[in-house]
Amino acid sequence: MTTVHLVMAREPIPAGPKVFLAGPTPDKSAPVPSWRPEALALITAQWTGPEPLTVLTPESRHGVRAERYEHQVDWETDARAAADAILFWIPRDMKRMPGMTTNVEFGLDVSTGRAVLGVPADCPNPERNRYLAYVAHRHGVPVRETLTDTVADALALVTAAAAPR
């Protein structure tokens, strides 16, 4: 059985197959549950590759924030660049988890061939994901409405990237 390893914000990024979990992160000022534990569980259940998979998350271990904002941004940029797949899950909620930074990151990564976009139709503000879905379609990025399907497409990208190794 293959394994899945979790690497959290600002931890060293290892070699081997990797997926980055991009999307809004809960903020202490408007606490909501993170969507990333469910994504990790789905990835662990679905991963069948021959090598261990690393899941990169911008959330901090034990909630310890970066000492400097730039350290967080630099780590996230490096982690997305190192990932074989960038899984964007955007359960848009303009009051509690707007995901404005995610919009910028998606714009930076949409043309890499490594992005998958998940935009749940039942989120509080699905109309705020229309533009991202449109841009994704223009760039051939898969667009899914469930986290399960978004994970499956991201893992397919990881598997395809590993084939030439």
mmCIF file of C-alpha atoms in Angstrom:
data_model
loop_
_atom_site.group_PDB
_atom_site.id
_atom_site.type_symbol
_atom_site.label_atom_id
_atom_site.label_comp_id
_atom_site.label_asym_id
_atom_site.label_seq_id
_atom_site.Cartn_x
_atom_site.Cartn_y
_atom_site.Cartn_z
ATOM 1 C CA MET A 1 0.000 0.000 0.000
ATOM 2 C CA THR A 2 1.300 3.431 -0.896
ATOM 3 C CA THR A 3 1.385 6.192 1.641
ATOM 4 C CA VAL A 4 0.452 9.838 1.754
ATOM 5 C CA HIS A 5 2.543 12.371 3.685
ATOM 6 C CA LEU A 6 1.326 15.779 4.795
ATOM 7 C CA VAL A 7 3.729 18.722 4.562
ATOM 8 C CA MET A 8 2.417 21.912 6.076
ATOM 9 C CA ALA A 9 3.313 25.571 5.577
ATOM 10 C CA ARG A 10 6.986 26.433 5.697
ATOM 11 C CA GLU A 11 8.130 22.826 6.175
ATOM 12 C CA PRO A 12 10.763 21.451 3.763
ATOM 13 C CA ILE A 13 9.342 20.350 0.412
ATOM 14 C CA PRO A 14 10.518 16.820 -0.410
ATOM 15 C CA ALA A 15 11.200 15.184 -3.764
ATOM 16 C CA GLY A 16 8.707 12.784 -5.308
ATOM 17 C CA PRO A 17 5.099 13.177 -6.413
ATOM 18 C CA LYS A 18 3.255 16.097 -4.853
ATOM 19 C CA VAL A 19 -0.155 17.779 -4.867
ATOM 20 C CA PHE A 20 -0.758 21.265 -3.463
ATOM 21 C CA LEU A 21 -4.102 22.067 -1.798
ATOM 22 C CA ALA A 22 -4.900 25.595 -2.992
ATOM 23 C CA GLY A 23 -7.978 27.461 -1.908
ATOM 24 C CA PRO A 24 -9.260 29.649 0.882
ATOM 25 C CA THR A 25 -7.831 29.076 4.340
ATOM 26 C CA PRO A 26 -9.963 29.704 7.414
ATOM 27 C CA ASP A 27 -9.053 32.861 9.274
ATOM 28 C CA LYS A 28 -9.069 33.201 13.055
ATOM 29 C CA SER A 29 -11.257 36.310 12.728
ATOM 30 C CA ALA A 30 -14.087 34.280 11.138
ATOM 31 C CA PRO A 31 -13.506 30.690 12.258
ATOM 32 C CA VAL A 32 -14.930 28.021 9.976
ATOM 33 C CA PRO A 33 -13.813 24.428 9.554
ATOM 34 C CA SER A 34 -11.050 23.821 7.049
ATOM 35 C CA TRP A 35 -11.926 21.826 3.940
ATOM 36 C CA ARG A 36 -8.399 20.391 3.756
ATOM 37 C CA PRO A 37 -8.815 17.454 6.217
ATOM 38 C CA GLU A 38 -11.605 16.076 3.992
ATOM 39 C CA ALA A 39 -9.402 16.563 0.912
ATOM 40 C CA LEU A 40 -6.536 14.738 2.646
ATOM 41 C CA ALA A 41 -8.837 11.838 3.554
ATOM 42 C CA LEU A 42 -10.051 11.584 -0.052
ATOM 43 C CA ILE A 43 -6.496 11.732 -1.394
ATOM 44 C CA THR A 44 -5.388 9.032 1.031
ATOM 45 C CA ALA A 45 -8.318 6.824 -0.035
ATOM 46 C CA GLN A 46 -7.772 7.398 -3.762
ATOM 47 C CA TRP A 47 -3.964 7.409 -4.121
ATOM 48 C CA THR A 48 -2.723 4.187 -5.734
ATOM 49 C CA GLY A 49 0.581 5.364 -7.189
ATOM 50 C CA PRO A 50 3.734 3.304 -6.718
ATOM 51 C CA GLU A 51 5.502 6.014 -4.702
ATOM 52 C CA PRO A 52 4.479 7.850 -1.551
ATOM 53 C CA LEU A 53 2.546 11.041 -2.323
ATOM 54 C CA THR A 54 3.229 14.314 -0.564
ATOM 55 C CA VAL A 55 0.290 16.626 0.073
ATOM 56 C CA LEU A 56 1.377 20.237 0.475
ATOM 57 C CA THR A 57 -0.919 22.535 2.434
ATOM 58 C CA PRO A 58 -0.555 26.248 3.176
ATOM 59 C CA GLU A 59 -2.125 25.750 6.606
ATOM 60 C CA SER A 60 0.307 25.881 9.512
ATOM 61 C CA ARG A 61 0.983 22.970 11.815
ATOM 62 C CA HIS A 62 -0.682 23.604 15.189
ATOM 63 C CA GLY A 63 -1.917 26.963 13.888
ATOM 64 C CA VAL A 64 1.512 28.584 14.231
ATOM 65 C CA ARG A 65 1.555 31.492 11.782
ATOM 66 C CA ALA A 66 4.588 32.666 9.831
ATOM 67 C CA GLU A 67 6.798 35.161 11.601
ATOM 68 C CA ARG A 68 6.745 37.289 8.450
ATOM 69 C CA TYR A 69 4.073 37.415 5.763
ATOM 70 C CA GLU A 70 6.728 37.078 3.059
ATOM 71 C CA HIS A 71 7.849 33.708 4.469
ATOM 72 C CA GLN A 72 4.351 32.307 3.983
ATOM 73 C CA VAL A 73 3.947 33.742 0.485
ATOM 74 C CA ASP A 74 7.381 32.500 -0.600
ATOM 75 C CA TRP A 75 6.733 28.987 0.741
ATOM 76 C CA GLU A 76 3.341 28.781 -0.973
ATOM 77 C CA THR A 77 4.798 30.004 -4.269
ATOM 78 C CA ASP A 78 7.637 27.465 -4.084
ATOM 79 C CA ALA A 79 5.265 24.655 -3.055
ATOM 80 C CA ARG A 80 2.869 25.329 -5.937
ATOM 81 C CA ALA A 81 5.812 25.407 -8.349
ATOM 82 C CA ALA A 82 7.099 22.069 -6.999
ATOM 83 C CA ALA A 83 3.706 20.320 -7.161
ATOM 84 C CA ASP A 84 2.763 17.921 -9.939
ATOM 85 C CA ALA A 85 -0.861 18.999 -9.443
ATOM 86 C CA ILE A 86 -2.429 22.079 -7.900
ATOM 87 C CA LEU A 87 -5.870 21.275 -6.532
ATOM 88 C CA PHE A 88 -7.974 24.425 -6.248
ATOM 89 C CA TRP A 89 -11.072 23.930 -4.093
ATOM 90 C CA ILE A 90 -13.086 27.118 -3.712
ATOM 91 C CA PRO A 91 -16.184 26.796 -1.509
ATOM 92 C CA ARG A 92 -16.754 30.516 -1.949
ATOM 93 C CA ASP A 93 -18.288 32.279 1.052
ATOM 94 C CA MET A 94 -17.810 36.020 0.772
ATOM 95 C CA LYS A 95 -18.577 36.567 4.475
ATOM 96 C CA ARG A 96 -16.498 33.817 6.088
ATOM 97 C CA MET A 97 -13.949 32.555 3.536
ATOM 98 C CA PRO A 98 -13.781 34.831 0.474
ATOM 99 C CA GLY A 99 -10.587 33.412 -1.052
ATOM 100 C CA MET A 100 -9.305 36.606 -2.668
ATOM 101 C CA THR A 101 -5.693 35.395 -2.595
ATOM 102 C CA THR A 102 -6.852 32.156 -4.207
ATOM 103 C CA ASN A 103 -8.111 34.149 -7.202
ATOM 104 C CA VAL A 104 -4.621 35.531 -7.780
ATOM 105 C CA GLU A 105 -2.964 32.126 -7.321
ATOM 106 C CA PHE A 106 -5.383 30.529 -9.779
ATOM 107 C CA GLY A 107 -4.565 33.243 -12.302
ATOM 108 C CA LEU A 108 -0.868 32.512 -11.873
ATOM 109 C CA ASP A 109 -1.320 28.730 -12.197
ATOM 110 C CA VAL A 110 -4.164 28.331 -14.714
ATOM 111 C CA SER A 111 -1.839 27.957 -17.699
ATOM 112 C CA THR A 112 0.664 25.563 -16.080
ATOM 113 C CA GLY A 113 -1.130 22.370 -17.095
ATOM 114 C CA ARG A 114 -1.058 21.317 -13.429
ATOM 115 C CA ALA A 115 -4.262 22.947 -12.137
ATOM 116 C CA VAL A 116 -7.652 21.427 -11.356
ATOM 117 C CA LEU A 117 -10.530 23.672 -10.274
ATOM 118 C CA GLY A 118 -13.222 22.601 -7.833
ATOM 119 C CA VAL A 119 -16.179 24.968 -7.495
ATOM 120 C CA PRO A 120 -19.054 23.488 -5.489
ATOM 121 C CA ALA A 121 -22.464 24.580 -6.757
ATOM 122 C CA ASP A 122 -23.842 24.445 -3.210
ATOM 123 C CA CYS A 123 -21.338 26.894 -1.674
ATOM 124 C CA PRO A 124 -22.734 30.165 -0.272
ATOM 125 C CA ASN A 125 -21.594 32.283 -3.257
ATOM 126 C CA PRO A 126 -21.190 30.049 -6.339
ATOM 127 C CA GLU A 127 -21.789 33.027 -8.651
ATOM 128 C CA ARG A 128 -18.421 34.384 -7.468
ATOM 129 C CA ASN A 129 -16.687 31.372 -9.067
ATOM 130 C CA ARG A 130 -18.142 31.887 -12.566
ATOM 131 C CA TYR A 131 -15.173 33.857 -13.858
ATOM 132 C CA LEU A 132 -12.652 31.304 -12.587
ATOM 133 C CA ALA A 133 -14.611 28.445 -14.185
ATOM 134 C CA TYR A 134 -14.790 30.341 -17.473
ATOM 135 C CA VAL A 135 -11.042 31.025 -17.476
ATOM 136 C CA ALA A 136 -10.370 27.397 -16.530
ATOM 137 C CA HIS A 137 -12.376 26.138 -19.511
ATOM 138 C CA ARG A 138 -10.483 28.510 -21.836
ATOM 139 C CA HIS A 139 -7.197 26.984 -20.620
ATOM 140 C CA GLY A 140 -8.339 23.354 -20.623
ATOM 141 C CA VAL A 141 -8.317 23.103 -16.840
ATOM 142 C CA PRO A 142 -10.751 20.491 -15.485
ATOM 143 C CA VAL A 143 -13.637 22.046 -13.532
ATOM 144 C CA ARG A 144 -15.471 19.879 -11.007
ATOM 145 C CA GLU A 145 -18.287 20.443 -8.510
ATOM 146 C CA THR A 146 -17.387 17.834 -5.869
ATOM 147 C CA LEU A 147 -14.257 17.495 -3.802
ATOM 148 C CA THR A 148 -14.132 13.769 -4.651
ATOM 149 C CA ASP A 149 -14.025 14.494 -8.396
ATOM 150 C CA THR A 150 -11.560 17.354 -7.946
ATOM 151 C CA VAL A 151 -9.227 15.047 -6.005
ATOM 152 C CA ALA A 152 -9.550 12.326 -8.666
ATOM 153 C CA ASP A 153 -8.557 14.734 -11.438
ATOM 154 C CA ALA A 154 -5.634 16.117 -9.417
ATOM 155 C CA LEU A 155 -4.340 12.608 -8.730
ATOM 156 C CA ALA A 156 -4.635 11.793 -12.445
ATOM 157 C CA LEU A 157 -2.321 14.747 -13.136
ATOM 158 C CA VAL A 158 0.152 13.474 -10.521
ATOM 159 C CA THR A 159 0.082 10.007 -12.087
ATOM 160 C CA ALA A 160 0.599 11.430 -15.583
ATOM 161 C CA ALA A 161 3.524 13.537 -14.353
ATOM 162 C CA ALA A 162 5.127 10.478 -12.737
ATOM 163 C CA ALA A 163 4.917 8.351 -15.911
ATOM 164 C CA PRO A 164 8.120 9.758 -17.521
ATOM 165 C CA ARG A 165 10.123 9.420 -14.263
#
